[in-house]
Amino acid sequence: MALSNLDRRSFLRGAGASALLTAATFEPAMAKVPSVLMRSLPEDFDFDSPYDRVGTDCIKWDTPLATYDGIQVGMGIADMDFRAAPCITEALAKRCAHENWGYLRRPQRYSQAVVDWNMRRYGLEIDPESIVWTTGVHPGIIAALQTLAPPGTRVVMNTPTYNGFYTDVRFAHNVAEDNEMQVVDGRYQIDWDDFERRVRRSNVFILCNPQNPTGNCWSADDMTRMGEICLEHNTVVLSDEIHCDFVSAGEKYTPFASLPNREIVDNSLTFKAASKTFSLAAMKVAWYFSTNPTLLARVRANTRADLTTLGMEANYAALTEGDEWFDQLSPYLDANHNFAEKEINSRLEGIRYTKAQGTYLAWLDVNGFAEAIDAAGIAARENETAVTQVTPENIVQRWFANQAGVYLNPGHSYGTGGTGHMRMNLGTSRQMIGTAIEKMAEAIARI
Ligand SMILES: Cc1ncc(COP(=O)(O)O)c(C=O)c1O
């Protein structure tokens, strides 16, 4: 369906509408710079003007709109609202001008683009021959589980963790083994005794670095300790580093594969993509690699990836020409975190947010608010007749969707330790975050 034919009227209501209309008249400061000067300046990307995605079948906006009446801001899932980096759009337009879509080969330049990105940005050396393409991090993790974890195997995860891991574990007929993290001064830390106890009875551990949803950027010391415990108990580490490019100011991403102990690194596979960094999730390209040829060969034998021409073009352009775009986006997102932390803690009674070290996700402690609306009591009453279990976080999600028009992800879906929390996606214009918090504050004031 052509975008121009979409019916946007349902979205252009209330504050959502005024936010977008204001944005339409927004004039970037660069417009005032004489054109002769502009040509010599690096391009200034606009992340501030809201970009309307409604009606494109995107999960972030169209799913909440289809589920609840009156949604004004979709703050769920993990992709970003920004207009794609121009280098991606240009590469796709150029390729579309050639009107043939036959089978695609995979020349070395694609792997080299991955190698160069990781070397340039993190000093991480990857052997191009060790890169295995997949149509997403999920298919890669599933291939690894199906190779390394016979049905019924317990798979250790530090929870709360990415809800999609539970789907992967179920898909591979395995069982999730939650190592619940401890919260100290608003920060999540590993419970080491519990971790070791669980690793002992497992043979796969899924690490998430940076951690979705808590934002933890794991230190080399923490990962070395995890790696040592896993090595001792013959548990392979699957390190999902899809969020690695999103690191808050003053924080650091350490690739698991960069740890100094070679034995620890050889006991792991790393899963990565450019799909979070450049919001290319539905382009279906990701990859994994390992320094251990035997381990790699075993998982590779269970991996099949049918990649698409447009997916590869978009990813190649992003990895080879997208640095400048992302280098401007990164501080914008960092400022989004600062803005959200200040606004949420000062305006949303019963909700606390401690700025994440990484990712563009905000993990909100909503315990006080849930109590104020008796979410647990409502859930308990609904469970007397409900077919599927209702959690207090389901009630909080529904409350904000109905009362504020704001859609958030419920904490219970991120495993043990997720109760009393909601996840808010900050990968959007600051104006949208402001609108969401404003609407939530107004709704809370009406209680
Ligand atoms: C930690 C993590 N891993 C994997 C994925 C999904 O990866 P893909 O779309 O490449 O399968 C997500 C998406 O939100 C994620 O947050």
XYZ file of C-alpha atoms and ligand atoms in Angstrom:
463
model
C 0.000 0.000 0.000
C 1.448 3.411 -0.918
C 2.101 5.586 2.092
C 0.203 8.498 0.548
C -2.957 6.367 0.501
C -2.867 5.633 4.175
C -5.596 6.864 6.413
C -3.779 8.815 9.097
C -6.851 10.490 10.534
C -7.225 8.063 13.424
C -3.717 8.952 14.532
C -3.954 12.712 14.034
C -5.917 13.327 17.196
C -5.252 15.066 20.491
C -1.693 15.654 21.556
C -0.291 13.158 19.074
C -1.685 15.337 16.301
C -0.388 18.563 17.748
C 3.034 16.958 18.247
C 3.187 15.979 14.577
C 1.763 19.244 13.301
C 4.264 21.258 15.299
C 6.957 19.050 13.871
C 5.757 19.684 10.315
C 6.475 23.388 10.753
C 9.789 22.809 12.527
C 12.666 24.505 10.739
C 16.092 22.989 11.356
C 18.741 25.521 12.352
C 20.784 24.501 9.297
C 18.175 26.124 7.053
C 19.529 29.537 8.097
C 23.107 28.715 7.086
C 24.038 30.175 3.655
C 23.982 27.373 1.083
C 27.610 27.939 0.073
C 28.683 27.147 3.669
C 26.323 24.208 4.012
C 28.087 22.248 1.305
C 31.329 22.185 3.315
C 29.653 21.135 6.585
C 28.902 17.519 7.446
C 25.220 16.683 7.019
C 23.130 17.468 10.069
C 20.593 14.670 10.554
C 17.209 15.523 11.975
C 16.149 13.183 14.765
C 13.942 15.799 16.388
C 11.035 15.937 13.952
C 8.605 13.067 14.632
C 8.476 10.656 11.708
C 4.996 9.224 11.127
C 5.054 5.423 10.744
C 1.339 4.832 11.244
C -0.298 2.635 8.626
C 2.894 0.859 7.515
C 2.055 -2.341 9.456
C 4.811 -1.538 11.927
C 4.423 -3.326 15.251
C 5.483 -0.260 17.248
C 2.497 1.867 16.239
C -0.003 -0.238 14.322
C -0.267 -3.050 16.894
C -1.226 -0.756 19.818
C -3.581 1.193 17.522
C -5.285 -2.066 16.535
C -5.503 -3.218 20.161
C -6.655 -0.103 22.035
C -8.802 2.891 21.142
C -7.155 6.264 21.542
C -3.476 5.317 21.420
C -1.388 8.436 20.928
C 2.150 7.203 21.489
C 3.527 3.710 20.864
C 6.454 3.221 23.246
C 6.806 -0.560 22.968
C 8.976 -3.047 21.015
C 12.651 -2.344 20.177
C 12.944 -0.470 16.925
C 13.330 3.262 16.350
C 11.000 5.840 14.839
C 13.637 7.841 12.960
C 13.808 8.296 9.207
C 16.461 5.855 7.955
C 20.025 7.030 7.376
C 20.118 8.656 3.909
C 22.934 6.315 2.801
C 20.508 3.399 3.252
C 17.648 5.032 1.375
C 19.993 6.016 -1.454
C 21.445 2.506 -1.740
C 17.971 0.966 -1.823
C 16.692 3.473 -4.402
C 19.706 2.787 -6.592
C 19.188 -0.963 -6.391
C 15.441 -0.636 -7.046
C 16.254 1.176 -10.285
C 17.619 -2.120 -11.535
C 14.479 -4.162 -12.122
C 15.596 -7.720 -11.606
C 15.480 -9.673 -8.332
C 17.117 -12.999 -9.044
C 19.205 -15.042 -6.587
C 21.922 -13.169 -4.729
C 25.491 -14.306 -4.155
C 27.425 -13.218 -1.077
C 30.767 -11.765 -2.078
C 33.461 -11.090 0.525
C 32.568 -7.374 0.685
C 29.551 -8.127 2.893
C 31.610 -9.954 5.561
C 34.339 -7.347 5.219
C 31.812 -4.621 6.058
C 31.019 -6.440 9.338
C 34.721 -6.958 10.085
C 35.558 -3.302 9.406
C 32.658 -1.927 11.483
C 33.726 -3.982 14.512
C 37.408 -3.167 14.107
C 36.808 0.551 13.478
C 34.424 1.021 16.369
C 35.556 -1.516 18.996
C 38.977 -2.725 17.953
C 37.431 -6.192 17.738
C 39.160 -8.502 15.309
C 36.820 -10.934 13.528
C 37.996 -13.480 10.986
C 35.742 -12.856 7.944
C 35.658 -16.620 7.325
C 34.065 -17.110 10.744
C 31.010 -14.960 9.963
C 27.799 -16.928 9.477
C 24.849 -14.997 8.059
C 21.350 -15.423 9.457
C 17.987 -13.801 8.859
C 18.012 -12.474 12.426
C 19.576 -13.041 15.805
C 16.660 -15.349 16.673
C 17.369 -17.916 13.921
C 21.053 -17.893 14.931
C 20.304 -18.500 18.598
C 17.779 -21.197 17.693
C 20.381 -22.941 15.479
C 22.850 -22.844 18.387
C 20.292 -24.208 20.847
C 19.249 -26.964 18.471
C 22.918 -27.913 18.052
C 24.124 -27.634 21.636
C 21.084 -28.225 23.827
C 19.131 -31.470 23.372
C 15.377 -31.155 24.102
C 14.743 -30.575 27.782
C 18.075 -28.800 28.412
C 18.023 -25.956 30.910
C 19.205 -22.684 29.348
C 20.540 -20.109 31.816
C 19.700 -16.404 31.444
C 20.259 -13.411 33.746
C 16.775 -12.101 34.345
C 14.959 -9.857 33.689
C 16.072 -10.468 30.128
C 14.879 -10.110 26.542
C 11.483 -11.832 26.274
C 12.331 -13.237 22.812
C 14.865 -15.612 24.438
C 11.961 -17.446 26.054
C 10.400 -17.972 22.627
C 13.720 -19.292 21.264
C 14.168 -21.648 24.223
C 10.631 -23.016 23.799
C 11.092 -23.319 20.026
C 14.184 -25.480 20.615
C 12.224 -27.591 23.170
C 14.443 -26.410 26.004
C 13.619 -24.990 29.422
C 14.456 -21.499 30.683
C 16.640 -21.406 33.799
C 16.244 -17.906 35.260
C 19.184 -16.491 37.210
C 17.399 -13.523 38.754
C 19.600 -10.467 39.114
C 19.779 -8.427 42.317
C 19.031 -4.720 42.367
C 21.535 -2.627 44.332
C 20.961 1.172 44.305
C 18.810 0.874 41.189
C 21.491 -1.177 39.343
C 21.153 -4.824 38.352
C 23.920 -7.191 39.466
C 24.539 -10.917 39.099
C 23.718 -13.202 42.015
C 26.877 -15.288 41.575
C 25.991 -18.225 43.833
C 22.675 -18.640 42.073
C 24.352 -18.260 38.666
C 26.856 -21.021 39.376
C 24.185 -23.327 40.800
C 22.144 -22.947 37.608
C 25.079 -23.159 35.184
C 26.090 -26.450 36.840
C 22.863 -28.059 35.671
C 22.776 -26.483 32.185
C 24.946 -26.564 29.081
C 24.014 -23.256 27.429
C 23.993 -19.706 28.845
C 22.479 -16.788 26.889
C 24.219 -13.536 27.770
C 22.676 -10.234 26.687
C 25.261 -7.439 26.391
C 24.093 -4.691 26.705
C 21.184 -6.229 28.550
C 17.662 -5.747 27.267
C 15.640 -4.543 29.231
C 17.834 -3.310 32.130
C 20.467 -1.636 29.941
C 23.474 -3.193 31.756
C 26.754 -2.903 29.841
C 28.623 -5.847 31.331
C 32.189 -5.201 32.494
C 35.146 -7.348 31.424
C 35.419 -8.559 35.044
C 31.772 -9.663 35.200
C 31.963 -11.405 31.833
C 35.252 -13.096 32.720
C 33.653 -14.449 35.893
C 30.619 -15.651 33.911
C 32.952 -17.173 31.314
C 35.058 -18.974 33.936
C 32.004 -20.506 35.591
C 30.624 -21.606 32.208
C 33.960 -23.096 31.168
C 34.245 -25.026 34.410
C 30.812 -26.578 33.910
C 30.969 -27.176 30.131
C 28.315 -24.575 29.440
C 28.611 -22.720 26.120
C 28.097 -18.926 26.160
C 25.801 -17.455 23.488
C 26.514 -13.734 23.669
C 23.754 -11.637 22.101
C 25.289 -8.217 21.397
C 22.623 -6.785 19.107
C 22.315 -3.620 21.263
C 26.089 -3.056 21.442
C 26.189 0.229 19.550
C 23.889 1.959 22.055
C 26.019 3.021 24.980
C 25.234 5.931 27.292
C 27.799 8.704 27.845
C 30.605 7.534 30.130
C 29.740 3.842 29.743
C 31.490 1.164 27.702
C 30.552 -1.858 25.634
C 33.021 -4.729 25.972
C 32.606 -7.481 23.369
C 32.625 -10.937 24.989
C 34.978 -12.026 22.193
C 37.507 -9.367 23.307
C 38.072 -10.904 26.761
C 41.758 -11.653 27.348
C 41.249 -15.333 28.267
C 41.266 -17.235 24.973
C 39.740 -20.374 26.508
C 36.721 -18.375 27.674
C 36.283 -16.774 24.256
C 36.640 -20.131 22.494
C 33.739 -21.368 24.586
C 31.369 -18.818 23.041
C 29.475 -17.677 19.977
C 28.624 -13.996 19.462
C 25.406 -12.865 17.766
C 25.205 -9.420 16.208
C 23.343 -7.301 13.652
C 23.052 -3.757 12.356
C 19.288 -4.022 12.676
C 18.992 -2.193 16.017
C 21.704 0.350 15.201
C 20.037 1.442 11.960
C 16.485 0.225 12.635
C 16.523 -2.398 9.888
C 14.710 -5.169 11.788
C 12.383 -6.221 8.966
C 15.291 -6.326 6.483
C 16.189 -9.667 8.119
C 19.984 -9.695 8.251
C 22.167 -10.699 11.197
C 25.299 -12.797 11.777
C 27.195 -14.818 14.338
C 30.825 -15.806 14.720
C 33.133 -17.738 16.999
C 36.888 -18.146 17.458
C 36.283 -21.872 18.003
C 36.181 -23.560 14.558
C 34.664 -26.803 15.882
C 31.846 -25.067 17.723
C 31.248 -22.795 14.755
C 31.134 -25.661 12.261
C 28.600 -27.565 14.367
C 26.184 -24.612 14.597
C 26.817 -23.569 10.994
C 25.716 -27.057 9.885
C 22.290 -26.318 11.407
C 21.950 -22.807 9.962
C 20.171 -21.866 6.774
C 19.726 -18.211 5.845
C 17.840 -17.059 2.759
C 18.896 -13.442 2.615
C 17.288 -10.810 0.437
C 18.868 -8.368 -1.998
C 17.360 -5.322 -0.318
C 18.328 -6.576 3.132
C 21.956 -6.994 2.119
C 22.066 -3.657 0.267
C 20.633 -1.823 3.266
C 23.027 -3.477 5.711
C 26.058 -2.955 3.497
C 25.272 0.741 3.095
C 24.696 1.115 6.846
C 27.937 -0.603 7.839
C 30.108 1.122 5.254
C 28.589 4.619 5.135
C 26.429 4.945 8.249
C 29.007 5.980 10.905
C 28.265 9.695 10.742
C 24.503 9.172 11.017
C 24.899 6.891 14.009
C 27.498 9.144 15.659
C 24.920 11.928 15.618
C 22.103 9.643 16.764
C 23.999 8.273 19.745
C 24.226 11.565 21.736
C 20.618 12.322 20.796
C 19.526 9.049 22.413
C 21.734 9.718 25.422
C 19.938 13.043 25.871
C 16.619 11.179 25.512
C 17.614 8.997 28.474
C 18.551 12.093 30.528
C 15.298 13.814 29.591
C 13.202 10.729 30.408
C 14.977 10.156 33.734
C 14.383 13.754 34.844
C 10.792 13.976 33.634
C 9.686 10.546 34.848
C 11.196 10.900 38.312
C 9.827 14.405 38.829
C 6.379 14.004 37.244
C 5.204 10.392 37.354
C 4.204 9.544 40.910
C 4.911 5.917 41.792
C 7.285 5.416 38.837
C 11.100 5.487 39.023
C 13.686 5.358 36.270
C 17.461 4.981 36.685
C 19.275 5.903 33.473
C 20.352 2.838 31.508
C 24.044 2.204 30.733
C 23.160 1.003 27.256
C 20.289 0.346 24.786
C 17.569 2.913 24.004
C 15.197 1.217 26.427
C 14.011 2.569 29.770
C 13.210 -0.027 32.422
C 10.659 1.594 34.700
C 9.997 0.579 38.299
C 6.220 1.006 38.528
C 5.673 -0.712 41.892
C 4.308 2.410 43.609
C 1.949 3.180 40.757
C 0.727 -0.435 40.479
C -0.139 -0.326 44.153
C -1.990 2.971 43.753
C -4.351 1.459 41.174
C -4.465 -1.936 42.957
C -3.155 -3.696 39.848
C -2.535 -6.908 41.817
C -6.105 -6.933 43.158
C -7.610 -6.307 39.713
C -5.435 -9.052 38.175
C -6.436 -11.513 40.903
C -10.143 -10.836 40.320
C -9.774 -11.179 36.534
C -7.847 -14.441 36.970
C -10.920 -16.049 38.550
C -12.408 -16.253 35.030
C -9.527 -15.469 32.682
C -8.409 -18.065 30.117
C -4.830 -16.754 30.026
C -3.099 -15.542 33.173
C -3.462 -11.780 33.816
C -0.547 -10.093 35.601
C -0.464 -6.751 37.435
C 1.760 -5.493 34.591
C -1.003 -6.373 32.096
C -3.284 -4.176 34.171
C -0.728 -1.326 34.206
C -0.289 -1.644 30.436
C -4.031 -1.500 29.853
C -4.436 1.395 32.298
C -1.895 3.606 30.519
C -3.192 2.605 27.079
C -6.767 3.488 28.020
C -6.180 6.454 30.348
C -3.163 8.092 28.687
C -3.073 6.669 25.155
C 0.487 5.452 25.848
C 1.568 1.900 25.048
C 4.321 0.261 27.156
C 5.653 -3.315 27.368
C 4.750 -5.270 30.532
C 7.646 -6.330 32.788
C 6.530 -9.882 33.569
C 7.334 -10.968 29.992
C 11.062 -10.420 30.691
C 11.148 -13.319 33.165
C 11.788 -13.602 36.877
C 12.384 -10.151 38.359
C 10.280 -8.410 35.721
C 7.249 -7.902 37.947
C 6.569 -4.339 39.033
C 8.260 -3.002 35.894
C 7.343 -1.713 32.448
C 9.636 -1.107 29.473
C 9.532 2.188 27.586
C 11.239 2.610 24.196
C 13.161 5.910 23.946
C 14.215 5.404 20.306
C 12.045 8.251 19.103
C 11.938 12.035 18.933
C 12.164 13.821 22.286
C 8.841 15.418 21.456
C 7.167 11.982 21.452
C 8.760 11.086 24.777
C 7.563 14.421 26.161
C 4.042 13.785 24.890
C 3.989 10.283 26.408
C 5.166 11.489 29.825
C 2.783 14.465 29.710
C -0.183 12.175 28.946
C 0.866 9.729 31.669
C 1.226 12.553 34.224
C -2.238 13.924 33.349
C -3.766 10.465 33.716
C -2.077 9.848 37.078
C -3.319 13.249 38.316
C -6.894 12.104 37.619
C -6.687 9.048 39.928
C 18.498 -8.719 22.847
C 17.782 -8.958 21.553
N 18.136 -9.990 20.785
C 17.515 -10.246 19.610
C 16.480 -9.443 19.163
C 15.801 -9.759 17.872
O 16.755 -9.939 16.901
P 16.355 -10.249 15.382
O 15.267 -9.298 14.999
O 17.639 -10.030 14.647
O 15.938 -11.686 15.340
C 16.080 -8.354 19.935
C 14.965 -7.498 19.506
O 14.425 -6.720 20.242
C 16.746 -8.102 21.159
O 16.410 -7.067 21.935
